[in-house]
Short mmCIF file of C-alpha atoms in Angstrom, two decimals:
data_model
loop_
_atom_site.label_atom_id
_atom_site.label_comp_id
_atom_site.label_asym_id
_atom_site.label_seq_id
_atom_site.Cartn_x
_atom_site.Cartn_y
_atom_site.Cartn_z
CA UNK F 1 0.03 -0.01 -0.01
CA UNK F 2 2.95 2.35 0.61
CA UNK F 3 6.04 3.42 -1.35
CA UNK F 4 8.78 5.03 0.70
CA UNK F 5 11.70 7.32 -0.18
CA UNK F 6 14.41 8.88 1.90
CA UNK F 7 12.77 11.15 4.42
CA UNK F 8 13.51 14.87 4.86
CA UNK F 9 12.23 17.55 7.23
CA UNK F 10 9.45 18.48 7.28
CA UNK F 11 8.30 15.13 6.02
CA UNK F 12 5.75 15.11 3.18
CA UNK F 13 3.17 12.43 2.43
CA UNK F 14 0.91 12.13 -0.64
CA UNK F 15 -2.30 10.12 -0.29
CA UNK F 16 -3.94 9.26 -3.56
CA UNK F 17 -6.46 7.07 -5.39
CA UNK F 18 -9.17 7.40 -2.72
CA UNK F 19 -11.94 9.63 -1.53
CA UNK F 20 -10.95 12.70 0.52
CA UNK F 21 -13.79 14.30 2.48
CA UNK F 22 -13.00 17.99 2.21
CA UNK F 23 -15.03 21.16 1.77
CA UNK F 24 -12.04 22.55 -0.18
CA UNK F 25 -12.85 20.13 -3.00
CA UNK F 26 -15.95 17.90 -2.81
CA UNK F 27 -14.57 15.66 -5.51
CA UNK F 28 -11.04 15.33 -4.05
CA UNK F 29 -9.20 12.03 -4.39
CA UNK F 30 -5.79 13.01 -3.12
CA UNK F 31 -4.15 14.94 -0.28
CA UNK F 32 -0.63 16.13 0.62
CA UNK F 33 0.55 16.41 4.17
CA UNK F 34 3.62 18.41 5.08
CA UNK F 35 4.82 17.86 8.60
CA UNK F 36 1.88 18.22 10.95
CA UNK F 37 -0.35 20.19 8.53
CA UNK F 38 -2.53 19.58 5.50
CA UNK F 39 -0.73 21.18 2.53
CA UNK F 40 -3.00 20.43 -0.43
CA UNK F 41 -6.23 18.65 -1.34
CA UNK F 42 -7.26 18.00 -4.98
CA UNK F 43 -7.75 15.64 -7.86
CA UNK F 44 -5.89 12.56 -8.95
CA UNK F 45 -4.55 14.23 -12.08
CA UNK F 46 -3.06 17.06 -10.09
CA UNK F 47 -1.49 14.60 -7.65
CA UNK F 48 0.99 13.51 -10.35
CA UNK F 49 2.87 16.76 -9.92
CA UNK F 50 3.56 15.95 -6.27
CA UNK F 51 4.46 12.28 -6.67
CA UNK F 52 8.20 12.71 -7.23
CA UNK F 53 8.82 15.28 -4.52
CA UNK F 54 7.27 13.64 -1.41
CA UNK F 55 8.79 11.28 1.13
CA UNK F 56 5.94 8.79 1.08
CA UNK F 57 3.12 7.90 -1.27
CA UNK F 58 0.10 6.20 0.28
CA UNK F 59 -2.06 4.37 -2.32
CA UNK F 60 -5.51 4.49 -0.76
CA UNK F 61 -7.03 1.82 -3.08
CA UNK F 62 -10.38 3.56 -2.86
CA UNK F 63 -10.31 4.15 0.92
CA UNK F 64 -12.08 7.10 2.38
CA UNK F 65 -10.06 9.85 4.14
CA UNK F 66 -11.83 11.93 6.73
CA UNK F 67 -10.77 14.26 9.60
CA UNK F 68 -10.15 12.29 12.75
CA UNK F 69 -13.07 12.30 15.14
CA UNK F 70 -13.08 14.23 18.40
CA UNK F 71 -14.95 12.64 21.34
CA UNK F 72 -16.05 15.72 23.30
CA UNK F 73 -16.82 13.91 26.62
CA UNK F 74 -14.76 10.99 27.90
CA UNK F 75 -13.57 9.59 31.25
CA UNK F 76 -10.33 8.04 30.10
CA UNK F 77 -9.22 6.01 33.13
CA UNK F 78 -12.68 4.68 33.76
CA UNK F 79 -12.96 3.74 30.10
CA UNK F 80 -9.67 1.84 30.31
CA UNK F 81 -10.77 0.08 33.48
CA UNK F 82 -14.02 -1.05 31.75
CA UNK F 83 -12.03 -2.25 28.72
CA UNK F 84 -9.54 -4.25 30.81
CA UNK F 85 -11.64 -5.14 33.85
CA UNK F 86 -15.09 -5.93 35.08
CA UNK F 87 -17.71 -4.56 32.65
CA UNK F 88 -21.27 -5.60 33.37
CA UNK F 89 -22.90 -3.76 30.47
CA UNK F 90 -23.34 -6.99 28.53
CA UNK F 91 -24.73 -9.02 31.44
CA UNK F 92 -28.19 -10.32 30.35
CA UNK F 93 -29.42 -11.15 33.86
CA UNK F 94 -28.82 -10.40 37.52
CA UNK F 95 -27.56 -13.93 38.05
CA UNK F 96 -25.07 -13.54 35.20
CA UNK F 97 -23.84 -10.25 36.60
CA UNK F 98 -23.17 -11.87 39.95
CA UNK F 99 -21.40 -14.76 38.25
CA UNK F 100 -19.14 -12.27 36.50
CA UNK F 101 -18.34 -10.58 39.82
CA UNK F 102 -17.36 -14.03 41.24
CA UNK F 103 -15.12 -14.87 38.32
CA UNK F 104 -13.49 -11.44 38.42
CA UNK F 105 -12.82 -11.71 42.17
CA UNK F 106 -11.09 -15.08 41.63
CA UNK F 107 -8.98 -13.72 38.79
CA UNK F 108 -7.77 -10.64 40.76
CA UNK F 109 -6.69 -12.00 44.11
CA UNK F 110 -4.23 -9.13 44.69
CA UNK F 111 -6.59 -6.14 44.02
CA UNK F 112 -7.30 -4.29 47.21
CA UNK F 113 -10.61 -3.17 45.83
CA UNK F 114 -12.63 -4.81 43.06
CA UNK F 115 -13.83 -2.24 40.54
CA UNK F 116 -16.58 -2.68 37.95
CA UNK F 117 -19.08 -0.70 35.93
CA UNK F 118 -22.01 -0.92 33.52
CA UNK F 119 -24.80 -2.63 35.48
CA UNK F 120 -28.38 -1.71 34.64
CA UNK F 121 -31.13 -3.47 36.60
CA UNK F 122 -33.79 -2.31 34.03
CA UNK F 123 -32.13 -4.42 31.39
CA UNK F 124 -32.44 -7.57 33.53
CA UNK F 125 -35.52 -9.79 33.71
CA UNK F 126 -35.33 -9.71 37.46
CA UNK F 127 -35.88 -5.89 37.37
CA UNK F 128 -33.83 -5.37 40.49
CA UNK F 129 -30.27 -4.65 41.52
CA UNK F 130 -28.39 -7.14 43.73
CA UNK F 131 -28.62 -6.68 47.48
CA UNK F 132 -25.64 -6.15 49.68
CA UNK F 133 -25.63 -9.76 50.96
CA UNK F 134 -25.44 -10.97 47.34
CA UNK F 135 -22.57 -8.63 46.63
CA UNK F 136 -20.75 -9.74 49.78
CA UNK F 137 -21.10 -13.38 48.69
CA UNK F 138 -20.04 -12.74 45.11
CA UNK F 139 -17.01 -10.69 46.12
CA UNK F 140 -15.88 -13.19 48.72
CA UNK F 141 -16.20 -10.55 51.42
CA UNK F 142 -13.81 -8.15 49.67
CA UNK F 143 -14.34 -4.48 48.93
CA UNK F 144 -16.40 -4.08 45.77
CA UNK F 145 -17.42 -0.92 43.94
CA UNK F 146 -19.78 -1.20 40.96
CA UNK F 147 -21.02 1.88 39.17
CA UNK F 148 -24.34 1.90 37.44
CA UNK F 149 -24.21 2.39 33.63
CA UNK F 150 -24.73 6.13 34.04
CA UNK F 151 -21.97 6.35 36.72
CA UNK F 152 -24.23 8.48 38.94
CA UNK F 153 -24.91 5.72 41.50
CA UNK F 154 -23.07 2.66 42.69
CA UNK F 155 -23.52 -0.64 44.45
CA UNK F 156 -20.96 -1.58 47.09
CA UNK F 157 -20.15 -4.47 49.36
CA UNK F 158 -20.05 -4.24 53.16
CA UNK F 159 -16.24 -4.30 53.09
CA UNK F 160 -16.24 -1.30 50.79
CA UNK F 161 -18.47 0.61 53.16
CA UNK F 162 -16.10 -0.20 55.96
CA UNK F 163 -13.32 1.69 54.19
CA UNK F 164 -15.23 5.01 54.41
CA UNK F 165 -15.80 6.15 57.99
CA UNK F 166 -19.15 7.85 58.49
CA UNK F 167 -20.52 6.77 55.18
CA UNK F 168 -23.96 5.98 56.60
CA UNK F 169 -24.45 9.64 57.65
CA UNK F 170 -23.73 11.10 54.21
CA UNK F 171 -26.40 12.41 51.83
CA UNK F 172 -27.31 9.71 49.26
CA UNK F 173 -26.80 6.69 51.61
CA UNK F 174 -29.68 4.29 51.90
CA UNK F 175 -29.37 0.78 53.38
CA UNK F 176 -29.18 -1.89 50.67
CA UNK F 177 -29.80 0.65 47.89
CA UNK F 178 -27.46 2.18 45.29
CA UNK F 179 -25.39 5.06 46.67
CA UNK F 180 -25.91 8.50 45.20
CA UNK F 181 -24.73 12.03 45.88
CA UNK F 182 -22.12 12.68 48.56
CA UNK F 183 -22.15 9.03 49.73
CA UNK F 184 -21.32 7.84 46.19
CA UNK F 185 -18.58 10.49 45.76
CA UNK F 186 -16.96 9.45 49.01
CA UNK F 187 -16.94 5.77 48.14
CA UNK F 188 -15.65 6.47 44.64
CA UNK F 189 -12.79 8.48 46.01
CA UNK F 190 -11.89 5.64 48.37
CA UNK F 191 -12.16 3.00 45.64
CA UNK F 192 -10.12 4.90 43.03
CA UNK F 193 -7.65 5.83 45.70
CA UNK F 194 -6.54 2.20 45.83
CA UNK F 195 -5.43 2.27 42.19
CA UNK F 196 -1.63 2.28 41.72
CA UNK F 197 0.07 4.60 39.29
CA UNK F 198 0.74 1.62 37.11
CA UNK F 199 -2.93 0.56 37.06
CA UNK F 200 -3.95 4.08 36.16
CA UNK F 201 -1.50 4.38 33.29
CA UNK F 202 -2.36 0.89 31.97
CA UNK F 203 -6.03 1.85 31.90
CA UNK F 204 -5.27 5.16 30.23
CA UNK F 205 -3.16 3.43 27.55
CA UNK F 206 -5.93 0.92 26.88
CA UNK F 207 -8.49 3.69 26.43
CA UNK F 208 -6.28 5.75 24.15
CA UNK F 209 -5.42 2.68 22.05
CA UNK F 210 -9.09 1.90 21.70
CA UNK F 211 -9.81 5.50 20.64
CA UNK F 212 -7.31 5.65 17.82
CA UNK F 213 -8.39 2.23 16.52
CA UNK F 214 -11.79 3.84 15.95
CA UNK F 215 -10.43 6.90 14.11
CA UNK F 216 -10.63 9.17 17.19
CA UNK F 217 -7.81 11.78 17.15
CA UNK F 218 -8.81 13.88 20.15
CA UNK F 219 -10.46 13.30 23.54
CA UNK F 220 -12.03 15.80 25.88
CA UNK F 221 -11.23 14.38 29.31
CA UNK F 222 -13.88 15.38 31.84
CA UNK F 223 -12.12 15.24 35.17
CA UNK F 224 -12.88 16.72 38.57
CA UNK F 225 -12.51 16.30 42.32
CA UNK F 226 -15.70 14.19 42.57
CA UNK F 227 -14.79 12.12 39.47
CA UNK F 228 -11.12 11.14 39.15
CA UNK F 229 -8.83 13.51 41.05
CA UNK F 230 -5.90 15.77 40.27
CA UNK F 231 -3.29 12.93 40.12
CA UNK F 232 -5.32 11.12 37.56
CA UNK F 233 -5.71 14.16 35.28
CA UNK F 234 -2.02 15.18 35.60
CA UNK F 235 -0.94 11.63 34.80
CA UNK F 236 -3.19 11.38 31.79
CA UNK F 237 -2.01 14.70 30.36
CA UNK F 238 1.61 13.68 30.92
CA UNK F 239 1.05 10.34 29.25
CA UNK F 240 -0.65 11.93 26.25
CA UNK F 241 2.26 14.39 25.85
CA UNK F 242 4.83 11.65 25.96
CA UNK F 243 3.31 8.78 24.00
CA UNK F 244 1.69 8.52 20.58
CA UNK F 245 -2.12 8.49 20.57
CA UNK F 246 -5.04 10.84 20.58
CA UNK F 247 -4.67 14.42 21.75
CA UNK F 248 -6.15 14.88 25.28
CA UNK F 249 -7.74 18.18 26.29
CA UNK F 250 -8.53 18.20 29.98
CA UNK F 251 -11.45 19.86 31.71
CA UNK F 252 -11.56 20.23 35.50
CA UNK F 253 -15.01 20.32 37.13
CA UNK F 254 -14.55 22.53 40.12
CA UNK F 255 -16.42 25.76 40.96
CA UNK F 256 -14.29 28.93 40.92
CA UNK F 257 -15.10 32.29 42.41
CA UNK F 258 -12.11 34.38 41.42
CA UNK F 259 -9.43 34.81 38.80
CA UNK F 260 -6.91 33.25 41.17
CA UNK F 261 -8.93 30.04 41.43
CA UNK F 262 -9.42 29.97 37.68
CA UNK F 263 -5.67 30.25 37.28
CA UNK F 264 -5.23 27.12 39.38
CA UNK F 265 -7.37 25.22 36.85
CA UNK F 266 -4.83 26.18 34.20
CA UNK F 267 -1.96 25.05 36.45
CA UNK F 268 -3.52 21.57 36.49
CA UNK F 269 -3.16 21.61 32.71
CA UNK F 270 -6.94 21.88 32.09
CA UNK F 271 -8.34 24.04 29.34
CA UNK F 272 -11.46 24.90 31.31
CA UNK F 273 -13.30 24.74 34.65
CA UNK F 274 -16.00 22.72 32.98
CA UNK F 275 -17.08 19.22 32.03
CA UNK F 276 -18.87 17.28 34.75
CA UNK F 277 -19.41 20.23 37.08
CA UNK F 278 -22.66 18.84 38.28
CA UNK F 279 -25.87 20.92 38.24
CA UNK F 280 -27.75 17.63 38.69
CA UNK F 281 -27.35 13.91 38.31
CA UNK F 282 -28.84 11.41 35.81
CA UNK F 283 -32.29 10.21 34.78
CA UNK F 284 -31.43 6.53 35.29
CA UNK F 285 -30.49 7.17 38.90
CA UNK F 286 -33.48 9.54 39.47
CA UNK F 287 -31.04 12.33 40.26
CA UNK F 288 -31.44 14.57 37.17
CA UNK F 289 -33.26 17.70 38.38
CA UNK F 290 -36.77 17.98 36.89
CA UNK F 291 -39.44 20.74 36.86
CA UNK F 292 -42.09 18.07 37.48
CA UNK F 293 -41.75 14.74 39.36
CA UNK F 294 -40.58 11.52 37.84
CA UNK F 295 -43.37 9.36 36.35
CA UNK F 296 -42.02 6.25 38.10
CA UNK F 297 -41.00 8.01 41.34
CA UNK F 298 -43.57 10.72 42.01
CA UNK F 299 -42.06 11.66 45.33
CA UNK F 300 -38.86 13.13 43.77
CA UNK F 301 -37.80 15.69 41.25
CA UNK F 302 -34.16 14.72 41.41
CA UNK F 303 -31.16 16.55 42.89
CA UNK F 304 -30.38 20.29 42.51
CA UNK F 305 -26.64 20.52 43.01
CA UNK F 306 -26.14 24.15 42.00
CA UNK F 307 -28.23 27.30 42.00
CA UNK F 308 -28.25 30.12 39.45
CA UNK F 309 -26.16 32.37 41.72
CA UNK F 310 -23.31 29.84 41.95
CA UNK F 311 -23.44 29.31 38.21
CA UNK F 312 -23.28 33.09 37.62
CA UNK F 313 -20.28 33.56 39.97
CA UNK F 314 -18.43 30.68 38.24
CA UNK F 315 -19.08 31.83 34.72
CA UNK F 316 -18.23 35.46 35.57
CA UNK F 317 -14.89 34.44 37.19
CA UNK F 318 -13.98 32.17 34.31
CA UNK F 319 -14.92 34.72 31.70
CA UNK F 320 -12.80 37.43 33.33
CA UNK F 321 -9.90 35.00 33.63
CA UNK F 322 -10.16 33.83 29.99
CA UNK F 323 -10.99 30.27 31.09
CA UNK F 324 -13.81 28.25 29.57
CA UNK F 325 -16.68 27.37 31.94
CA UNK F 326 -19.17 24.57 31.68
CA UNK F 327 -21.62 22.37 33.52
CA UNK F 328 -23.24 18.93 33.52
CA UNK F 329 -27.01 19.46 33.22
CA UNK F 330 -29.55 16.84 32.14
CA UNK F 331 -32.97 17.65 33.64
CA UNK F 332 -35.07 20.60 32.39
CA UNK F 333 -34.79 22.33 35.78
CA UNK F 334 -30.99 21.94 35.87
CA UNK F 335 -30.59 23.23 32.29
CA UNK F 336 -32.77 26.24 33.16
CA UNK F 337 -30.66 26.88 36.29
CA UNK F 338 -27.51 26.92 34.11
CA UNK F 339 -28.85 29.25 31.47
CA UNK F 340 -30.30 31.60 34.13
CA UNK F 341 -26.89 31.67 35.80
CA UNK F 342 -25.05 32.31 32.57
CA UNK F 343 -27.40 35.17 31.71
CA UNK F 344 -26.74 36.74 35.14
CA UNK F 345 -23.02 36.48 34.55
CA UNK F 346 -23.50 38.15 31.15
CA UNK F 347 -25.25 41.00 32.85
CA UNK F 348 -22.19 41.50 35.05
CA UNK F 349 -19.27 41.00 32.65
CA UNK F 350 -20.97 41.70 29.30
CA UNK F 351 -22.85 39.48 26.87
CA UNK F 352 -20.20 39.78 24.22
CA UNK F 353 -17.48 38.47 26.51
CA UNK F 354 -19.61 35.55 27.61
CA UNK F 355 -20.38 34.65 24.01
CA UNK F 356 -16.76 34.90 22.99
CA UNK F 357 -15.72 32.46 25.78
CA UNK F 358 -17.76 29.66 24.27
CA UNK F 359 -18.90 28.16 27.54
CA UNK F 360 -20.39 24.66 27.28
CA UNK F 361 -23.03 22.48 28.74
CA UNK F 362 -22.61 18.73 28.88
CA UNK F 363 -25.52 16.43 27.98
CA UNK F 364 -28.27 19.11 27.89
CA UNK F 365 -30.92 16.41 27.32
CA UNK F 366 -34.17 18.03 28.56
CA UNK F 367 -34.42 21.23 26.69
CA UNK F 368 -37.41 23.60 26.18
CA UNK F 369 -37.94 26.25 23.50
CA UNK F 370 -36.78 28.78 26.07
CA UNK F 371 -33.50 27.06 26.94
CA UNK F 372 -32.73 26.29 23.28
CA UNK F 373 -33.09 30.05 22.62
CA UNK F 374 -30.94 30.80 25.69
CA UNK F 375 -28.18 28.49 24.30
CA UNK F 376 -28.27 30.30 20.95
CA UNK F 377 -28.30 33.79 22.51
CA UNK F 378 -25.46 33.07 24.94
CA UNK F 379 -23.40 31.05 22.40
CA UNK F 380 -23.32 28.00 24.65
CA UNK F 381 -21.97 24.81 23.08
CA UNK F 382 -24.15 21.73 23.61
CA UNK F 383 -21.78 18.82 24.23
CA UNK F 384 -24.16 15.91 23.60
CA UNK F 385 -24.11 12.10 23.39
CA UNK F 386 -26.40 10.56 20.81
CA UNK F 387 -25.61 7.11 22.20
CA UNK F 388 -27.88 8.01 25.12
CA UNK F 389 -30.93 8.10 22.82
CA UNK F 390 -29.85 4.88 21.13
CA UNK F 391 -29.56 3.16 24.51
CA UNK F 392 -32.49 4.66 26.42
CA UNK F 393 -34.80 6.39 23.98
CA UNK F 394 -37.98 5.10 22.28
CA UNK F 395 -41.42 4.19 23.55
CA UNK F 396 -40.11 1.29 25.65
CA UNK F 397 -36.87 2.79 26.78
CA UNK F 398 -35.64 3.97 30.14
CA UNK F 399 -36.51 7.61 29.38
CA UNK F 400 -40.16 6.71 28.84
CA UNK F 401 -40.22 4.74 32.10
CA UNK F 402 -38.71 7.57 34.04
CA UNK F 403 -40.63 10.48 32.48
CA UNK F 404 -43.61 9.07 30.61
CA UNK F 405 -43.81 8.94 26.86
CA UNK F 406 -44.68 12.56 26.23
CA UNK F 407 -41.83 14.08 28.18
CA UNK F 408 -39.41 11.38 26.93
CA UNK F 409 -40.15 12.36 23.36
CA UNK F 410 -38.73 15.86 23.97
CA UNK F 411 -35.24 14.63 24.91
CA UNK F 412 -32.11 15.33 22.94
CA UNK F 413 -33.63 17.68 20.29
CA UNK F 414 -30.61 17.95 18.05
CA UNK F 415 -32.57 19.35 15.06
CA UNK F 416 -34.00 22.17 17.13
CA UNK F 417 -30.53 23.05 18.44
CA UNK F 418 -29.04 23.20 14.94
CA UNK F 419 -31.96 25.21 13.60
CA UNK F 420 -31.38 27.76 16.35
CA UNK F 421 -27.70 28.00 15.57
CA UNK F 422 -26.46 26.24 18.68
CA UNK F 423 -23.04 24.65 18.10
CA UNK F 424 -23.02 20.86 18.76
CA UNK F 425 -20.09 18.78 19.84
CA UNK F 426 -20.64 14.98 19.89
CA UNK F 427 -19.17 12.47 22.32
CA UNK F 428 -19.81 9.24 24.22
CA UNK F 429 -19.41 9.92 27.91
CA UNK F 430 -17.46 6.66 27.81
CA UNK F 431 -17.70 4.31 29.64
CA UNK F 432 -21.41 5.31 30.03
CA UNK F 433 -21.79 4.51 26.31
CA UNK F 434 -18.92 2.96 24.39
CA UNK F 435 -16.43 4.86 22.25
CA UNK F 436 -17.84 4.64 18.73
CA UNK F 437 -17.93 7.80 16.57
CA UNK F 438 -19.74 6.34 13.55
CA UNK F 439 -22.33 4.75 15.87
CA UNK F 440 -22.85 8.21 17.45
CA UNK F 441 -23.35 9.85 14.04
CA UNK F 442 -25.77 7.10 13.17
CA UNK F 443 -27.66 7.61 16.48
CA UNK F 444 -28.07 11.36 15.79
CA UNK F 445 -29.14 10.86 12.17
CA UNK F 446 -31.61 8.10 13.08
CA UNK F 447 -32.76 9.52 16.39
CA UNK F 448 -35.62 7.43 17.94
CA UNK F 449 -37.74 10.59 17.79
CA UNK F 450 -38.00 11.52 14.14
CA UNK F 451 -38.32 15.26 14.61
CA UNK F 452 -34.98 15.36 16.41
CA UNK F 453 -33.01 13.77 13.61
CA UNK F 454 -30.20 15.66 11.81
CA UNK F 455 -28.35 14.80 8.62
CA UNK F 456 -25.40 12.47 8.69
CA UNK F 457 -23.28 15.35 7.42
CA UNK F 458 -24.46 17.58 10.31
CA UNK F 459 -23.72 14.91 12.87
CA UNK F 460 -20.38 14.09 11.27
CA UNK F 461 -19.39 17.71 11.44
CA UNK F 462 -20.37 17.95 15.06
CA UNK F 463 -18.21 14.92 15.84
CA UNK F 464 -15.17 16.27 13.98
CA UNK F 465 -15.00 20.02 13.66
CA UNK F 466 -17.60 20.55 16.41
CA UNK F 467 -15.19 19.15 19.03
CA UNK F 468 -12.46 21.61 18.02
CA UNK F 469 -14.88 24.52 18.00
CA UNK F 470 -15.93 23.53 21.47
CA UNK F 471 -12.34 24.22 22.48
CA UNK F 472 -12.43 27.63 20.81
CA UNK F 473 -10.40 26.45 17.77
CA UNK F 474 -11.92 26.98 14.31
CA UNK F 475 -9.08 25.85 12.02
CA UNK F 476 -9.09 22.13 12.85
CA UNK F 477 -11.31 19.06 12.34
CA UNK F 478 -11.47 19.58 8.67
CA UNK F 479 -9.23 18.56 5.72
CA UNK F 480 -8.28 21.90 4.17
CA UNK F 481 -4.80 23.43 3.58
CA UNK F 482 -3.29 24.78 6.75
CA UNK F 483 -5.42 22.59 9.12
CA UNK F 484 -3.77 20.11 11.51
CA UNK F 485 -3.02 16.76 9.91
CA UNK F 486 -5.40 14.75 12.08
CA UNK F 487 -7.09 12.27 9.81
CA UNK F 488 -8.31 8.71 9.49
CA UNK F 489 -8.49 6.16 6.62
CA UNK F 490 -11.60 4.02 6.31
CA UNK F 491 -12.75 0.93 4.44
CA UNK F 492 -16.38 1.54 3.60
CA UNK F 493 -19.08 0.99 1.02
CA UNK F 494 -20.44 3.49 -1.46
CA UNK F 495 -20.69 7.10 -0.28
CA UNK F 496 -24.13 8.73 -0.02
CA UNK F 497 -25.91 11.74 1.34
CA UNK F 498 -28.35 10.98 4.15
CA UNK F 499 -30.70 13.53 5.61
CA UNK F 500 -34.00 13.33 7.57
CA UNK F 501 -35.85 15.33 4.87
CA UNK F 502 -35.84 13.50 1.53
CA UNK F 503 -36.11 16.83 -0.37
CA UNK F 504 -32.75 17.85 1.15
CA UNK F 505 -31.27 14.39 0.42
CA UNK F 506 -32.43 14.41 -3.20
CA UNK F 507 -30.99 17.88 -3.81
CA UNK F 508 -27.69 17.05 -2.14
CA UNK F 509 -27.09 13.97 -4.24
CA UNK F 510 -27.18 16.06 -7.37
CA UNK F 511 -23.49 16.41 -8.43
CA UNK F 512 -24.11 20.11 -9.00
CA UNK F 513 -24.61 20.59 -5.25
CA UNK F 514 -20.98 19.73 -4.57
CA UNK F 515 -22.00 17.94 -1.37
CA UNK F 516 -19.35 15.29 -0.46
CA UNK F 517 -20.80 11.91 0.40
CA UNK F 518 -20.33 9.91 3.57
CA UNK F 519 -20.78 6.25 4.43
CA UNK F 520 -24.27 4.76 4.44
CA UNK F 521 -25.20 4.57 8.15
CA UNK F 522 -28.66 3.06 7.78
CA UNK F 523 -29.31 1.04 11.01
CA UNK F 524 -28.40 -2.57 10.69
CA UNK F 525 -25.51 -1.98 8.36
CA UNK F 526 -21.77 -2.24 9.17
CA UNK F 527 -20.02 0.97 10.18
CA UNK F 528 -16.76 1.88 8.38
CA UNK F 529 -13.58 0.04 9.47
CA UNK F 530 -10.65 2.23 10.52
CA UNK F 531 -7.51 1.38 8.58
CA UNK F 532 -5.16 4.10 9.86
CA UNK F 533 -5.31 7.05 12.22
CA UNK F 534 -2.85 9.98 12.03
CA UNK F 535 -2.51 12.74 14.67
CA UNK F 536 -0.38 15.75 13.94
CA UNK F 537 1.04 14.04 10.85
CA UNK F 538 2.15 11.02 12.90
CA UNK F 539 0.62 7.62 12.47
CA UNK F 540 -0.79 6.46 15.78
CA UNK F 541 -2.77 3.43 14.55
CA UNK F 542 -2.54 1.00 11.65
CA UNK F 543 -5.00 -1.84 11.33
CA UNK F 544 -3.14 -5.19 11.38
CA UNK F 545 -2.69 -6.98 8.08
CA UNK F 546 -3.69 -3.95 5.96
#
C-alpha cells in the first residue's frame, strides 16, 4: 500500500487514489501532508505533480479519508478500566452479573478493591439490583465498587463501606440501595484511591489505544475532584504528551469564584473549569433535576446541586480570567438553572465576552424552547451524546419509564438546536456509552424521535469540527490546507448523502450541489472500518494486516 523514499524535514506524504472528504474540493481523491499540517487537497490528475517530491506515497485503493473524530466527553481512566476489567454492560441477567463478579474476584486476588461498571437493573428480567448480601457473597467478602451504567450511582459491598468512615451519615446513603450524591462520591474516592500509578497508566493506555483504533484523534477528558482526582488528570495529560495516541484536552469540574482560582485550573493543565461540574445527576439514577416529578418516582424531582447564583459567579470568574466554563445538566430544571446563571453572569461582565468564551453544557438532554433560545443567545456549546438516545430512547426505553412517553419524546432535540444556531459537539461519555464515533453519528441521524434527527453530514461535522470549535479552535477538524493533519482512513461501502428530509437528500445527491458523500449509516448496516489514524502528521494506529 505504501512506497517510501528517503525522508527529509518536514516530512511530506501524498495520499492518492481514494476519496478525501474535504469542503475545499468535494470531489477530491488526493491529499498532501507536510509535517503536521494539510498542505493540499485535490484531484488525482493534479496529484501526479507531487508524486516525485514527497517522502511517502500512500495508495488509498479507494479508501475514504476523513478528519479524525473528536470525542467531546470522555472519562479516560474509567474507560480503560472497563475495557480491561469488570464490565457488566453486557450481562443479560442479575444472576449472570453476579457470576461475572465471582469470576473477576477469583481472577484478581491481589486487588485491594474490586472495581466494575455498567450494570443496569432495568435491562435484567429480574428488574432489581443485587442486594448487599449478594454482593458480599459474590465478592468473597472483599471491597467491591460497581457503578451503574450512568456512573451516577453505585452498588458496594459491606467491606467497601467499611473503608469510608461515617458513610452511613452522608447524603445519598440508603441501606441496601445504590449510593448517590455525597455518599457515592466518598466511596468512589476511596475505591479509586486504591489504584496504583501503574494501574492508572495501563487503563489510560488501553482507552487511548481503543480510541485511535476507531479513528478518534482527540479526547475531551472530563475530570474533577468528585470524578477522578488531580493525580489522575495530571498523569493522563503527561502520558498523552509523551506517548503517541489521541490528543487529550482536559477539563476540571470545580467551581471557581475568582481569577486566582481559575488560574489554578490552568496550572492543572486543564483548558477549562468545565465538564462534569454537576448541576444535577442522571435520569437513570433519578437524580437529574426536573421541573415536575418522575413518572415512576412521583415523590422526587431529582437533585439540584447548583443554584443560578453559583453558576453566575463561576461563569463570571472564568470569563474574566479567559477560562472556559461549563456544567453537567440533564434535567429541564437543571438546564434552566444553568442558562439563568449564565445570563446573570453576562449582565455582570458583558454578553459579548460571555459569548466569546464559548462556555459549554454537557448532555443538555431536557431542553425547552426557552432554553434552546438561551443556548443560541449566549453562544453555549451543547456537548451531547447521541448514544444515550440509542440506549435509552424510544417508547419502551428507560427515558419513557422515568418520564412518561410525552416528556421522553422531547429529549435530545438535536434538530431544534441546529436550527437555532447552537453549536453541537458529539461524544460518548465513555464508559457510560462505548467509544464509537460512527455509531454516534448514526444515532443522531436516526434518532428514535423523528423530529430530532439531523443529517449524517451535520452529525459528522459535530463529531469532527464541532469538538475543536468547542475548544475555541476553528481551524481544525476539517481537511483543508493549513489545518492540523489529524485524519483517518476507512474501508467503507459507497458514499451517499443521508438527511431526515428527503427533499434535502435528493438535492444534495445532485453532483451540481458539490456535497461530499459519507458512508451509508442506515441502522443494521456495518459501520466503516478504521485502517489508519494519524494525529499531527504522525501515524498512531494502523490496522493489522492492512
